[in-house]
Amino acid sequence: MHKKADVERMIRHLALEWIDETGYQQQPGHYPSFGAFTTWLESKHFSHYLKFRSRVSPRYEAEGWFEAEIRDYWLSMRSRGVES
């Protein structure tokens, strides 16, 4: 079982890889699919990163990291003047 801090770093990193590999583009009122991300993790043999100790649930926490990383990525892109 992985340490929670290590898993958070990997989920955030893999979220950016997912964006790049799938060509995900932010659209108003449309949120990235965590289900699509977990399917992608499984296809890449990274689903073991969803197994760690959590007070709520590993999936719930990982989804929060995934969404936060994508939000931060798009805010960063927008602040640099790069639009989708």
XYZ file of C-alpha atoms in Angstrom:
84
model
C 0.000 0.000 0.000
C 1.284 3.446 -0.916
C 1.749 6.413 1.392
C -0.932 9.033 0.934
C 1.543 11.876 0.202
C 3.239 9.787 -2.489
C -0.100 8.907 -4.043
C -1.191 12.555 -4.117
C 1.977 13.536 -6.010
C 1.458 10.713 -8.516
C -2.259 11.379 -9.067
C -1.526 15.058 -9.712
C 1.296 14.150 -12.092
C -0.780 11.521 -13.876
C -3.690 13.967 -14.226
C -1.422 16.170 -16.342
C -0.290 13.168 -18.380
C -3.956 12.273 -18.894
C -4.689 15.800 -20.186
C -1.797 15.569 -22.620
C -2.493 12.055 -23.820
C -6.261 12.411 -24.212
C -6.225 15.972 -25.533
C -8.732 17.074 -22.891
C -9.838 20.670 -23.453
C -11.614 22.713 -20.807
C -15.113 23.826 -21.760
C -17.519 26.034 -19.790
C -19.850 23.949 -17.649
C -18.009 20.729 -18.491
C -15.880 18.944 -15.927
C -13.201 16.356 -16.615
C -14.374 12.810 -16.049
C -12.727 11.107 -13.105
C -14.243 7.860 -14.394
C -12.406 8.324 -17.697
C -9.233 9.068 -15.728
C -9.565 5.894 -13.638
C -10.155 3.856 -16.810
C -7.001 5.439 -18.238
C -5.123 4.592 -14.998
C -6.218 0.971 -15.312
C -5.126 0.789 -18.949
C -1.685 2.117 -17.946
C -1.455 -0.252 -14.942
C -1.483 2.657 -12.488
C -4.731 1.804 -10.692
C -2.702 0.681 -7.665
C -2.313 4.400 -6.876
C -5.962 4.386 -5.834
C -5.130 2.065 -2.935
C -4.083 3.941 0.186
C -5.446 4.630 3.641
C -7.987 7.395 3.794
C -10.428 8.674 6.395
C -13.117 9.179 3.756
C -12.325 6.983 0.756
C -9.273 6.763 -1.474
C -11.352 7.348 -4.602
C -12.974 10.476 -3.151
C -9.614 11.984 -2.169
C -7.976 11.049 -5.471
C -10.863 12.658 -7.358
C -10.297 15.876 -5.401
C -6.582 15.902 -6.278
C -7.376 15.146 -9.923
C -9.886 17.991 -10.175
C -7.647 20.432 -8.288
C -4.662 19.685 -10.504
C -6.659 20.167 -13.683
C -8.202 23.395 -12.357
C -4.739 24.690 -11.394
C -3.365 23.722 -14.802
C -6.056 25.652 -16.679
C -5.733 28.674 -14.375
C -1.994 28.664 -15.028
C -2.524 28.422 -18.778
C -5.039 31.265 -18.709
C -2.718 33.483 -16.635
C 0.012 32.973 -19.253
C -2.410 33.922 -22.015
C -2.708 30.412 -23.426
C -6.342 29.605 -24.159
C -7.722 26.238 -25.135
